[in-house]
Coordinates of C-alpha atoms in Angstrom, one line a residue:
Chain A
M26 CA -29.9 -14.0 -21.5
G27 CA -31.2 -14.8 -18.1
T28 CA -31.5 -12.1 -15.3
W29 CA -29.0 -14.0 -13.1
I30 CA -26.5 -14.4 -15.9
F31 CA -26.7 -10.7 -16.7
A32 CA -26.4 -9.7 -13.0
A33 CA -23.3 -12.0 -12.7
Y34 CA -21.9 -10.4 -15.9
V35 CA -22.1 -6.9 -14.3
L36 CA -21.3 -7.8 -10.7
V37 CA -18.4 -10.1 -11.3
W38 CA -16.1 -7.1 -11.9
P39 CA -16.7 -5.3 -8.6
A40 CA -16.3 -8.7 -6.9
L41 CA -13.0 -9.2 -8.7
S42 CA -11.9 -5.7 -7.7
L43 CA -12.7 -6.6 -4.0
A44 CA -10.6 -9.8 -4.2
V45 CA -7.6 -7.9 -5.7
L46 CA -8.0 -5.2 -3.1
V47 CA -7.8 -7.8 -0.3
V48 CA -4.7 -9.5 -1.9
L49 CA -2.9 -6.3 -2.3
S50 CA -3.7 -5.0 1.2
V51 CA -2.5 -8.2 2.8
S52 CA 0.7 -8.2 0.8
V53 CA 1.5 -4.6 1.7
A54 CA 0.7 -5.2 5.4
R55 CA 3.1 -8.1 5.3
D56 CA 5.8 -6.0 3.5
L57 CA 5.4 -3.3 6.1
R58 CA 5.9 -5.7 9.0
A59 CA 9.0 -7.2 7.3
A60 CA 10.5 -3.7 6.7
K61 CA 9.9 -2.8 10.4
R62 CA 11.4 -6.1 11.6
E63 CA 14.5 -5.6 9.4
K64 CA 14.7 -1.9 10.2
R65 CA 14.8 -0.7 6.6
D66 CA 12.8 1.7 4.5
F67 CA 9.5 0.3 3.5
I68 CA 9.9 1.8 0.0
Chain B
M14 CA -31.6 16.2 -20.7
T15 CA -29.9 19.5 -20.1
E16 CA -26.7 20.4 -18.3
T17 CA -28.7 21.1 -15.1
S18 CA -29.2 17.4 -14.8
F19 CA -25.8 17.2 -13.2
Y20 CA -25.7 17.4 -9.5
Q21 CA -24.0 20.6 -8.5
F22 CA -21.7 20.8 -5.5
S23 CA -21.0 24.2 -4.0
P24 CA -17.5 25.7 -4.7
V25 CA -16.6 25.3 -1.0
T26 CA -17.5 21.5 -1.0
I27 CA -15.4 20.9 -4.2
L28 CA -12.5 22.8 -2.8
L29 CA -12.7 20.9 0.5
L30 CA -12.8 17.6 -1.3
L31 CA -9.8 18.5 -3.4
A32 CA -7.9 19.9 -0.4
A33 CA -8.7 16.6 1.5
F34 CA -7.5 14.5 -1.4
Y35 CA -4.3 16.4 -2.2
G36 CA -3.6 17.4 1.4
G37 CA -4.0 13.8 2.5
T38 CA -1.8 12.5 -0.3
Y39 CA 0.9 15.1 0.5
L40 CA 0.9 14.1 4.2
L41 CA 1.3 10.5 3.2
T42 CA 4.5 11.3 1.3
L43 CA 6.0 12.9 4.4
L44 CA 6.1 9.3 5.8
I45 CA 8.7 8.3 3.2
K46 CA 10.6 11.6 3.0
S47 CA 14.3 10.9 3.3
D48 CA 17.3 13.3 3.3
R49 CA 19.6 10.5 2.1
Q50 CA 17.6 9.8 -1.1
G51 CA 19.8 9.1 -4.1
T52 CA 19.1 9.2 -7.8
D53 CA 18.4 5.4 -7.8
A54 CA 15.7 5.9 -5.2
F55 CA 14.3 8.9 -7.0
M56 CA 13.9 7.0 -10.3
V57 CA 13.2 3.4 -9.4
A58 CA 13.0 3.1 -5.6
N59 CA 16.3 1.2 -5.5
H60 CA 14.8 -1.7 -7.6
R61 CA 13.2 -3.1 -4.5
V62 CA 9.4 -2.3 -4.7
G63 CA 7.4 -5.2 -3.2
F64 CA 4.6 -7.2 -4.8
G65 CA 1.7 -5.4 -3.2
M66 CA 3.0 -1.9 -3.8
G67 CA 4.2 -2.8 -7.2
A68 CA 0.9 -4.3 -8.4
A69 CA -1.1 -1.5 -6.9
S70 CA 1.1 1.1 -8.5
M71 CA 1.0 -0.6 -11.9
T72 CA -2.8 -0.8 -11.7
A73 CA -3.3 2.8 -10.5
T74 CA -0.9 4.1 -13.1
W75 CA -2.6 2.3 -16.0
I76 CA -6.0 3.5 -15.0
W77 CA -6.4 7.1 -16.0
A78 CA -9.4 9.3 -16.2
A79 CA -10.0 8.4 -19.8
S80 CA -10.2 4.7 -18.9
F81 CA -13.6 5.2 -17.3
Y82 CA -15.0 7.5 -19.9
A83 CA -13.7 5.4 -22.8
A84 CA -14.9 2.1 -21.3
A85 CA -18.3 3.6 -20.7
T86 CA -18.4 5.0 -24.2
S87 CA -17.5 1.6 -25.5
G88 CA -20.3 0.0 -23.5
Y89 CA -22.7 2.6 -24.7
T90 CA -21.7 2.3 -28.4
Y91 CA -21.2 -1.4 -28.8
G92 CA -23.5 -2.8 -26.1
L93 CA -22.9 -6.0 -24.2
S94 CA -19.3 -6.6 -25.5
G95 CA -18.2 -3.0 -25.5
P96 CA -16.7 -2.8 -21.9
L97 CA -14.7 -6.0 -22.6
H98 CA -13.3 -4.6 -25.8
Y99 CA -11.9 -1.6 -23.9
G100 CA -10.9 -3.1 -20.6
L101 CA -9.6 -6.5 -21.6
W102 CA -7.1 -5.3 -24.2
G103 CA -5.9 -2.5 -21.9
A104 CA -5.3 -5.1 -19.2
L105 CA -3.4 -7.3 -21.6
M106 CA -1.0 -4.5 -22.2
I107 CA 0.2 -5.0 -18.7
L108 CA 0.2 -8.8 -19.0
F109 CA 2.1 -9.2 -22.3
I110 CA 5.0 -6.9 -21.3
Y111 CA 6.2 -8.8 -18.2
P112 CA 8.1 -11.6 -20.0
F113 CA 10.0 -8.9 -21.9
G114 CA 10.4 -7.0 -18.6
Q115 CA 12.1 -10.0 -17.1
R116 CA 14.6 -9.9 -20.0
F117 CA 15.1 -6.2 -19.6
R118 CA 16.0 -6.7 -15.9
K119 CA 18.4 -9.5 -16.7
L120 CA 20.2 -7.4 -19.3
A121 CA 20.3 -4.2 -17.2
P122 CA 19.8 -5.0 -13.5
N123 CA 20.7 -1.4 -12.6
G124 CA 18.6 0.2 -15.3
H125 CA 16.1 3.0 -14.8
T126 CA 14.7 3.5 -18.3
L127 CA 14.4 1.3 -21.4
G128 CA 16.2 4.1 -23.2
E129 CA 19.4 3.4 -21.2
L130 CA 19.2 -0.2 -22.2
I131 CA 18.9 0.8 -25.9
H132 CA 21.7 3.3 -25.5
A133 CA 23.9 0.6 -24.2
R134 CA 22.9 -1.7 -27.0
H135 CA 22.9 0.7 -30.0
G136 CA 24.0 4.2 -29.0
A137 CA 22.3 7.6 -29.0
S138 CA 20.1 7.7 -32.1
S139 CA 18.0 4.7 -31.2
Q140 CA 17.9 5.7 -27.6
L141 CA 16.7 9.2 -28.4
I142 CA 13.9 7.9 -30.7
L143 CA 12.7 5.8 -27.8
A144 CA 13.1 8.6 -25.3
F145 CA 11.3 11.1 -27.6
S146 CA 8.3 8.7 -28.0
N147 CA 8.2 8.3 -24.2
V148 CA 8.3 12.0 -23.5
L149 CA 5.6 12.8 -26.0
G150 CA 3.4 10.0 -24.6
S151 CA 3.8 11.2 -21.0
L152 CA 3.2 14.8 -21.9
I153 CA 0.0 13.9 -23.7
S154 CA -1.1 11.8 -20.8
L155 CA -0.4 14.7 -18.4
M156 CA -2.4 17.0 -20.5
V157 CA -5.4 14.6 -20.8
N158 CA -5.5 14.0 -17.1
F159 CA -5.4 17.7 -16.2
T160 CA -8.1 18.3 -18.8
A161 CA -10.2 15.6 -17.2
A162 CA -9.8 17.3 -13.8
G163 CA -10.9 20.6 -15.2
A164 CA -13.9 19.1 -17.0
L165 CA -15.1 17.2 -13.9
V166 CA -14.8 20.3 -11.6
S167 CA -16.6 22.4 -14.1
V168 CA -19.4 19.8 -14.6
L169 CA -20.0 19.1 -10.9
S170 CA -19.6 22.7 -9.6
P171 CA -19.8 26.4 -10.6
L172 CA -16.0 26.5 -10.5
S173 CA -14.3 27.1 -13.9
F174 CA -12.5 24.5 -16.0
Q175 CA -9.2 26.3 -15.5
T176 CA -9.6 26.1 -11.7
G177 CA -9.8 22.4 -11.8
V178 CA -6.8 22.1 -14.2
V179 CA -4.6 24.3 -12.0
I180 CA -5.6 22.6 -8.7
A181 CA -4.9 19.1 -10.1
G182 CA -1.5 20.2 -11.6
I183 CA -0.3 21.9 -8.4
G184 CA -1.7 19.1 -6.2
V185 CA 0.1 16.3 -8.1
L186 CA 3.3 18.2 -8.3
S187 CA 3.3 19.0 -4.6
Y188 CA 3.4 15.4 -3.5
T189 CA 5.6 14.1 -6.3
L190 CA 8.4 16.7 -6.3
T191 CA 10.3 15.7 -3.2
S192 CA 10.5 11.9 -3.3
G193 CA 9.9 11.3 -7.0
F194 CA 9.1 7.7 -8.0
R195 CA 8.9 6.6 -4.4
A196 CA 6.1 9.1 -3.7
S197 CA 4.4 8.0 -6.9
V198 CA 4.4 4.3 -5.9
F199 CA 3.5 5.0 -2.3
T200 CA 0.5 7.2 -3.0
D201 CA -0.6 5.0 -5.9
F202 CA -1.3 2.3 -3.3
A203 CA -3.5 4.6 -1.2
Q204 CA -5.2 6.0 -4.3
L205 CA -5.9 2.5 -5.7
V206 CA -7.4 1.3 -2.4
A207 CA -9.8 4.3 -2.6
L208 CA -10.4 3.7 -6.3
M209 CA -11.2 0.0 -5.8
A210 CA -13.3 0.5 -2.7
I211 CA -15.4 3.2 -4.5
A212 CA -15.8 1.1 -7.7
V213 CA -16.9 -1.9 -5.6
V214 CA -19.7 0.2 -4.2
I215 CA -20.7 2.4 -7.2
I216 CA -21.2 -0.3 -9.8
P217 CA -23.8 -2.3 -7.9
A218 CA -25.3 1.0 -6.6
V219 CA -26.0 2.2 -10.1
L220 CA -27.3 -1.2 -11.2
F221 CA -29.9 -1.4 -8.5
A222 CA -30.7 2.3 -8.6
M223 CA -31.6 1.9 -12.2
G224 CA -34.1 -0.8 -11.3
G225 CA -31.9 -3.9 -11.0
P226 CA -30.7 -6.5 -13.5
G227 CA -34.2 -7.4 -14.7
T228 CA -35.1 -3.8 -15.7
I229 CA -31.8 -3.3 -17.5
L230 CA -32.2 -6.6 -19.3
D231 CA -35.7 -5.6 -20.4
G232 CA -34.3 -2.4 -21.8
M233 CA -31.7 -4.4 -23.8
S234 CA -34.5 -5.7 -26.1
T235 CA -34.5 -2.2 -27.8
L236 CA -30.8 -2.5 -28.7
T237 CA -29.6 -3.6 -32.1
A238 CA -28.6 -7.2 -32.8
E239 CA -24.9 -6.3 -32.8
Q240 CA -25.3 -4.5 -29.4
Q241 CA -26.9 -7.5 -27.9
N242 CA -24.2 -9.9 -29.2
L243 CA -21.3 -10.7 -26.9
F244 CA -19.2 -11.6 -30.0
S245 CA -20.2 -8.5 -32.0
M246 CA -18.0 -8.2 -35.1
D247 CA -18.7 -4.5 -35.2
A248 CA -17.2 -4.2 -31.7
I249 CA -14.3 -6.5 -32.5
L250 CA -13.3 -4.7 -35.8
N251 CA -13.8 -1.1 -34.7
Q252 CA -12.8 -1.3 -31.0
G253 CA -11.2 -4.6 -30.1
A254 CA -8.8 -5.2 -33.0
P255 CA -7.1 -1.8 -33.2
Y256 CA -6.7 -1.9 -29.5
F257 CA -5.3 -5.5 -29.5
V258 CA -2.8 -4.4 -32.1
A259 CA -1.7 -1.6 -29.8
V260 CA -1.2 -4.0 -26.8
L261 CA 2.6 -4.3 -27.1
A262 CA 3.1 -0.8 -28.5
Y263 CA 1.6 1.0 -25.5
A264 CA 3.5 -1.2 -23.1
I265 CA 6.9 -0.7 -24.9
G266 CA 6.3 3.0 -25.6
N267 CA 5.3 3.9 -22.1
Q268 CA 8.1 4.7 -19.6
T269 CA 5.6 4.5 -16.7
I270 CA 5.5 0.7 -17.4
S271 CA 9.2 0.2 -17.9
Q272 CA 10.0 2.3 -14.8
R273 CA 7.9 -0.2 -12.8
L274 CA 9.6 -3.2 -14.6
F275 CA 12.9 -1.8 -13.4
A276 CA 11.6 -0.9 -9.9
V277 CA 9.8 -4.1 -8.8
N278 CA 11.8 -6.7 -6.9
E279 CA 13.0 -8.9 -9.7
Q280 CA 11.6 -12.1 -8.2
H281 CA 8.1 -10.6 -8.1
I282 CA 7.8 -9.2 -11.7
K283 CA 5.5 -12.0 -12.9
R284 CA 2.9 -12.0 -10.1
T285 CA 3.0 -8.2 -9.8
F286 CA 2.0 -7.7 -13.5
V287 CA -0.5 -10.6 -13.5
T288 CA -2.2 -9.1 -10.4
A289 CA -2.2 -5.7 -12.0
T290 CA -3.8 -7.1 -15.1
V291 CA -6.7 -8.6 -13.1
G292 CA -7.1 -5.4 -11.1
Y293 CA -7.1 -3.1 -14.1
A294 CA -9.6 -5.3 -16.0
A295 CA -11.9 -5.6 -13.0
I296 CA -12.1 -1.8 -12.4
V297 CA -12.3 -0.6 -16.0
I298 CA -14.6 -3.2 -17.4
G299 CA -16.8 -2.8 -14.3
L300 CA -17.1 0.9 -14.8
G301 CA -17.6 0.4 -18.5
M302 CA -20.8 -1.5 -17.5
I303 CA -22.3 1.9 -16.5
G304 CA -22.2 2.8 -20.2
L305 CA -24.0 -0.4 -21.1
M306 CA -26.6 0.3 -18.4
A307 CA -27.1 3.8 -19.7
L308 CA -27.6 2.5 -23.2
S309 CA -30.2 0.0 -21.9
A310 CA -32.0 2.7 -19.9
G311 CA -32.2 4.9 -23.0
I312 CA -30.1 7.7 -21.5
E313 CA -28.8 10.3 -24.0
P314 CA -25.4 11.9 -23.1
V315 CA -25.7 15.6 -22.4
N316 CA -24.7 17.7 -25.4
G317 CA -23.9 14.4 -27.2
D318 CA -20.6 14.3 -25.3
M319 CA -19.9 10.7 -24.3
N320 CA -17.5 12.0 -21.5
N321 CA -20.6 13.2 -19.7
L322 CA -22.1 9.7 -19.6
I323 CA -20.8 8.4 -16.2
P324 CA -21.1 11.8 -14.3
Q325 CA -24.6 12.0 -15.8
V326 CA -25.7 8.5 -14.7
V327 CA -24.1 9.0 -11.2
S328 CA -25.8 12.4 -10.9
T329 CA -29.2 11.1 -12.0
Y330 CA -29.4 7.9 -10.0
L331 CA -27.3 8.2 -6.9
P332 CA -27.4 10.4 -3.8
P333 CA -24.8 13.2 -3.3
V334 CA -22.5 11.1 -1.1
F335 CA -22.0 8.7 -4.1
I336 CA -21.4 11.6 -6.4
A337 CA -18.7 12.9 -4.0
L338 CA -17.2 9.3 -4.0
F339 CA -17.3 9.3 -7.8
F340 CA -15.5 12.7 -7.8
I341 CA -12.7 11.3 -5.6
L342 CA -12.6 8.2 -7.9
V343 CA -11.8 10.2 -11.0
I344 CA -9.5 12.6 -9.2
G345 CA -7.6 9.6 -7.7
S346 CA -7.3 7.9 -11.1
L347 CA -6.1 10.9 -13.0
S348 CA -3.7 11.9 -10.2
S349 CA -2.1 8.5 -9.9
T350 CA -1.4 8.5 -13.6
A351 CA -0.2 12.1 -13.7
D352 CA 2.3 11.5 -10.8
S353 CA 3.6 8.5 -12.7
D354 CA 4.0 10.6 -15.8
L355 CA 6.0 13.2 -13.9
S356 CA 8.2 10.5 -12.4
A357 CA 8.6 8.9 -15.9
L358 CA 9.5 12.2 -17.5
S359 CA 12.0 13.1 -14.8
A360 CA 13.7 9.7 -15.1
I361 CA 14.0 10.1 -18.9
V362 CA 15.6 13.5 -18.7
M363 CA 17.8 12.5 -15.8
A364 CA 19.0 9.2 -17.3
D365 CA 18.5 9.4 -21.0
V366 CA 19.2 13.0 -21.7
Y367 CA 21.5 14.1 -18.9
G368 CA 23.1 10.8 -17.8
K369 CA 23.8 9.3 -21.1
N370 CA 24.1 12.2 -23.5
I371 CA 25.2 15.3 -21.6
A372 CA 27.3 13.9 -18.6
K373 CA 28.3 10.8 -20.6
D374 CA 28.1 8.5 -17.6
N375 CA 30.0 11.0 -15.3
A376 CA 26.8 12.3 -13.9
D377 CA 26.8 14.3 -10.7
P378 CA 24.0 12.7 -8.6
K379 CA 23.0 16.0 -6.9
K380 CA 22.8 17.8 -10.2
M381 CA 20.8 14.9 -11.6
L382 CA 18.3 15.1 -8.8
L383 CA 17.9 18.8 -9.4
I384 CA 17.4 18.1 -13.1
G385 CA 14.7 15.6 -12.2
R386 CA 12.8 18.0 -10.0
V387 CA 13.1 20.9 -12.5
T388 CA 11.8 18.5 -15.2
M389 CA 8.7 17.8 -13.1
I390 CA 8.0 21.5 -12.7
V391 CA 8.5 22.2 -16.4
A392 CA 6.3 19.2 -17.4
T393 CA 3.6 20.3 -15.0
V394 CA 3.6 23.8 -16.5
C395 CA 3.5 22.4 -20.0
G396 CA 0.6 20.0 -19.0
L397 CA -1.3 22.9 -17.5
V398 CA -0.8 25.2 -20.4
F399 CA -1.7 22.6 -23.0
A400 CA -4.8 21.5 -20.9
S401 CA -5.9 25.1 -20.4
F402 CA -5.9 25.7 -24.2
A403 CA -8.0 22.6 -24.7
L404 CA -5.8 21.7 -27.7
D405 CA -6.9 19.1 -30.2
I406 CA -4.5 16.3 -29.6
L407 CA -5.8 13.8 -32.1
V408 CA -3.0 14.2 -34.6
M409 CA -0.4 14.0 -31.9
L410 CA -2.0 10.9 -30.5
V411 CA -2.1 9.2 -33.9
F412 CA 1.6 10.1 -34.4
V413 CA 2.6 8.8 -31.0
G414 CA 0.7 5.6 -31.5
A415 CA 2.5 5.1 -34.8
L416 CA 5.9 5.8 -33.3
W417 CA 5.2 3.2 -30.5
G418 CA 4.0 0.6 -33.1
A419 CA 7.1 1.3 -35.1
I420 CA 9.6 0.7 -32.2
V421 CA 8.1 -2.5 -30.8
F422 CA 9.9 -5.0 -33.0
P423 CA 13.3 -3.1 -33.1
V424 CA 13.2 -2.7 -29.2
I425 CA 12.3 -6.3 -28.5
A426 CA 14.5 -7.8 -31.2
S427 CA 17.5 -5.7 -29.9
C428 CA 17.2 -7.4 -26.5
Y429 CA 17.3 -11.0 -27.9
W430 CA 19.0 -11.0 -31.3
N431 CA 22.7 -10.0 -31.4
R432 CA 22.6 -9.0 -35.1
I433 CA 20.3 -6.0 -34.8
T434 CA 22.3 -2.8 -35.5
N435 CA 21.8 0.8 -34.7
A436 CA 21.2 1.6 -38.4
A437 CA 18.6 -1.2 -38.6
F438 CA 16.8 0.2 -35.5
T439 CA 16.8 3.7 -36.8
W440 CA 15.8 3.1 -40.4
A441 CA 13.2 0.6 -39.4
V442 CA 11.4 3.3 -37.3
V443 CA 11.7 5.9 -40.0
A444 CA 10.4 3.7 -42.8
A445 CA 7.5 2.4 -40.7
L446 CA 6.5 6.0 -39.8
I447 CA 6.5 7.1 -43.4
L448 CA 4.4 4.2 -44.6
F449 CA 2.1 4.5 -41.6
C450 CA 1.4 8.1 -42.5
V451 CA 0.7 7.1 -46.1
A452 CA -1.9 4.5 -45.0
R453 CA -3.4 6.5 -42.0
F454 CA -3.8 9.8 -43.9
D455 CA -4.7 8.3 -47.3
L456 CA -1.7 10.0 -48.9
L457 CA -2.1 7.4 -51.7
P458 CA -5.5 6.1 -52.9
M459 CA -6.0 2.7 -51.3
Q460 CA -6.9 0.8 -54.3
G461 CA -5.4 -1.7 -56.8
V462 CA -1.8 -2.7 -56.4
T463 CA -1.2 0.0 -53.7
A464 CA -3.9 -1.4 -51.5
L465 CA -2.7 -5.0 -52.0
L466 CA 0.8 -4.0 -51.1
F467 CA -0.3 -2.3 -47.9
E468 CA -2.5 -5.3 -47.0
F469 CA 0.5 -7.6 -47.5
L470 CA 2.6 -5.4 -45.2
A471 CA -0.2 -5.3 -42.7
A472 CA -0.4 -9.1 -42.9
I473 CA 3.2 -9.3 -41.9
G474 CA 2.4 -6.8 -39.1
G475 CA -0.3 -9.1 -37.9
G476 CA 2.1 -12.0 -37.9
V477 CA 4.6 -9.9 -35.9
V478 CA 2.1 -8.9 -33.3
I479 CA 1.0 -12.4 -32.6
G480 CA 4.5 -13.8 -33.0
L481 CA 6.0 -11.5 -30.5
M482 CA 3.2 -12.2 -28.0
A483 CA 3.7 -15.9 -28.3
F484 CA 7.5 -15.5 -28.3
G485 CA 7.3 -13.6 -25.0
F486 CA 5.6 -16.5 -23.2
F487 CA 6.6 -19.6 -25.1
G488 CA 9.9 -18.9 -26.8
T489 CA 11.3 -18.6 -30.3
R490 CA 9.9 -21.7 -32.0
T491 CA 6.3 -21.1 -30.8
G492 CA 6.6 -17.4 -31.6
L493 CA 7.7 -18.1 -35.2
V494 CA 5.0 -20.7 -35.8
A495 CA 2.3 -18.5 -34.3
G496 CA 3.6 -15.5 -36.2
F497 CA 3.6 -17.4 -39.5
I498 CA 0.0 -18.7 -38.9
A499 CA -1.2 -15.2 -38.0
F500 CA 0.5 -13.8 -41.2
L501 CA -1.3 -16.4 -43.3
A502 CA -4.6 -15.8 -41.6
T503 CA -4.3 -12.0 -41.9
A504 CA -3.3 -12.2 -45.5
W505 CA -6.2 -14.6 -46.3
F506 CA -8.9 -12.6 -44.5
G507 CA -7.4 -9.2 -44.8
T508 CA -6.8 -8.9 -48.6
H509 CA -9.5 -6.7 -50.1
F510 CA -10.8 -6.1 -46.6
L511 CA -8.3 -4.3 -44.4
R512 CA -8.2 -1.3 -46.8
D513 CA -11.6 -0.3 -45.4
Y514 CA -10.3 -0.2 -41.8
T515 CA -7.7 2.6 -42.0
V516 CA -6.6 2.7 -38.4
L517 CA -6.1 -1.1 -38.3
L518 CA -4.3 -1.1 -41.7
A519 CA -2.0 1.7 -40.8
S520 CA -1.1 0.2 -37.4
L521 CA -0.3 -3.2 -38.8
T522 CA 1.7 -1.6 -41.6
A523 CA 3.9 0.1 -39.1
Y524 CA 4.7 -3.3 -37.4
G525 CA 5.2 -5.0 -40.7
V526 CA 7.5 -2.4 -42.2
S527 CA 9.6 -1.9 -39.1
T528 CA 10.2 -5.6 -38.9
L529 CA 11.0 -6.1 -42.6
V530 CA 13.5 -3.2 -42.6
C531 CA 15.0 -4.1 -39.3
V532 CA 15.6 -7.7 -40.2
A533 CA 16.9 -6.9 -43.7
I534 CA 19.5 -4.3 -42.6
S535 CA 20.6 -6.5 -39.7
L536 CA 21.1 -9.5 -41.9
A537 CA 23.2 -7.4 -44.3
S538 CA 25.6 -6.6 -41.5
N539 CA 28.4 -8.7 -40.0
Q540 CA 28.1 -7.1 -36.5
R541 CA 27.5 -9.3 -33.5
F542 CA 26.7 -7.9 -30.1
D543 CA 27.7 -9.2 -26.7
F544 CA 24.7 -8.8 -24.4
D545 CA 26.9 -8.8 -21.3
Q546 CA 28.0 -5.3 -22.3
I547 CA 24.6 -3.9 -21.4
G548 CA 24.9 -4.8 -17.7
K549 CA 28.3 -3.2 -17.7
R550 CA 27.2 0.0 -19.4
V551 CA 24.0 0.6 -17.5
G552 CA 25.0 1.5 -14.0
N553 CA 23.8 3.1 -10.8
Y554 CA 24.5 6.9 -10.9
D555 CA 25.0 7.0 -7.1
D556 CA 27.6 4.2 -7.1
K557 CA 30.0 3.8 -10.0
D558 CA 30.8 0.2 -9.2
V559 CA 28.4 -1.5 -11.7
T560 CA 29.2 -4.9 -10.2
D561 CA 27.3 -3.9 -7.1
L562 CA 24.0 -5.3 -8.2
P563 CA 20.8 -5.5 -6.1
D564 CA 20.2 -8.7 -4.1
G565 CA 18.9 -11.6 -6.1
T566 CA 19.9 -10.1 -9.4
V567 CA 20.3 -12.6 -12.3
T568 CA 22.7 -11.4 -15.0
A569 CA 22.3 -11.7 -18.7
K570 CA 23.3 -14.8 -20.7

C-alpha cells in the first residue's frame, strides 16, 4: 500500500467528521433562526 | 511500559475540567428550561426535533466511551480492517432502523416508546418483554459509562476511580433531571460539536506525532498477513459478522434510538438517521485508527488492558493540552450516552409501566413527570452502585444481546403483518432465548445431529437478518428473495462450520427460532389486527384527544 493511500485511509475519517460537523451546525443555526422568527421554542 | 507512562493531571486540574464540562452543560440546559413543560416534551420533545439537532443527538447518543476503546482494540487486534469492522457495523445500526422507524411513526404518531406501540398491538406481556429488555440495556449502558469515567479519572490523575464515577453520575443527572429528553437532545448537540472538533484534531495529531504515514506504513511490515489484509477473514468472522448480525437487534432493543425515532420531525427521519450514520462512522472508525497506529508502532497496552491503549498513545505522543482535549472527548461521549439512557429509562417507566399498566391510560401528567424524574434519580444511583462495585457484566450483556436478537422479528413483523398474535410474540421470544442459551453456553455438545440442527436454525436466522434488512429498504418481495438467498448461502457455507463460532451460531439461532415460532403460531390463529387501532390507542398523555396529531403526521394504512 502506498504512503498516500494509507494517509488517505486514516485521514478521510476526520475529514468526514468535519464535513458532518459543518452540515449539522448550519442546519441547527437555520432551525434556531426559524424558531426565533416564528416565536416558538427551539426544542 | 509502566503505569507512569500516562500523563498525570493534578487533582485540581481534573476537577476544574469536570466542573467546566458539567457546569457548562448545566448552564446550557437553563436556556431551554420551561415551567409549562408537559410529559410529551419531557419524553419526546413534542415530536418536533429538527434535522440538525436530531442527527447530532443520534450520533452523540450512539457514541459511548466504549466505542473509542473497542474500535481501537479492534484496530490493534485485527490491523488494517479492524476499525472498519467495529465502526461500520455500529453505524449501520442507525441506518437500518430508519425505514422501520418511519413505519413506527405512521402507526403511532403520538408514541413515546416502542413498548407503547407493542402494547397497543398485543397487550401487556409482549410490551413488558420489550420494556424489560430496554431497561436492562440502558442500565448496563449507564453502568459502563460511569465506569469509563472512573477509569479515565483514575488513569489520568491521582483521584480515585470512585471519585470519577460519582462526579460523572451527579453531573449527568444534574442537567438531565429538569428538562428530560429536551435537555438530552440539546446538550447532545453541544457535546457532539466538541467531540467532532476534538476528533478532527486528535487523529491527524497522533498520526504525525508518531512519525507520519510513512513511518506507520513501515511498521506495518511487521504485522501478520491477516492484519495487513483489508479483507481479513479473521476480522470478518470474529469481529464483523457477530456485529453485523446484531445490527437490527441493537437498534430495536434500544429505547434511546426509538425515542429519537418518535421525537424527530417525521419528514426528517431519513436524512437525520443517514447523517447520524455517517457522523458515527467517521468519528468511531477515525479513533479506531489510533489502535492500528499503536499496533504498527509496536506499542504494548499497559497491564495488557486494551482500554489503556488510546489514553496511552495520547499520553505518550501528544502535549498536555491534547490530553485535556482527549479527556473532554471521552467525558462528552459517555455523558451524552448516559443522559440519553436516563431519558430512555424515564420514558419507559412513565409510559410503559405507569401509563399503560398502572394508570391504564388515565395517567395524571404531573404524577407522570414526577415518576420520570424519580426514575432518573433511582437509575443514576443504580448505575453508580453497579459501577463502583466494578461488576462483571459479561453474562448480563450476553443475555441482553440474546433478548434483543429474539425480539427483532416479532417486533418488526407485528408492525406489518396483521396475523401476528400476542402468544406468537411471547412464545417466540421464550423459545429463542432457551435455544440461544443452549448454543451460547454449550448446554448440549455441538456435534452430530444437534450441531446440524442448530446450524440449520442459524441458517434460517441468517436469512431473517438479511431478509429484514432488504425488506426495510426495498419491500416484501425483495426481502423474501434476499432472505431466501441468504438462508441458502448460510446453510451451504455454515454447515459443519458455524459450530466453531459459538457467538455467531447462538445469535443467528435466536433470530431463526423466534421467526419460526412466531410465524407458526400466527398461522395457526384466525386473528386479524386492524393497524388503525394503534394510532387510536397510543395517545398524548397531556391531551386525551388522540386525533390531535402533530403537524404533517401521516396516519397508518
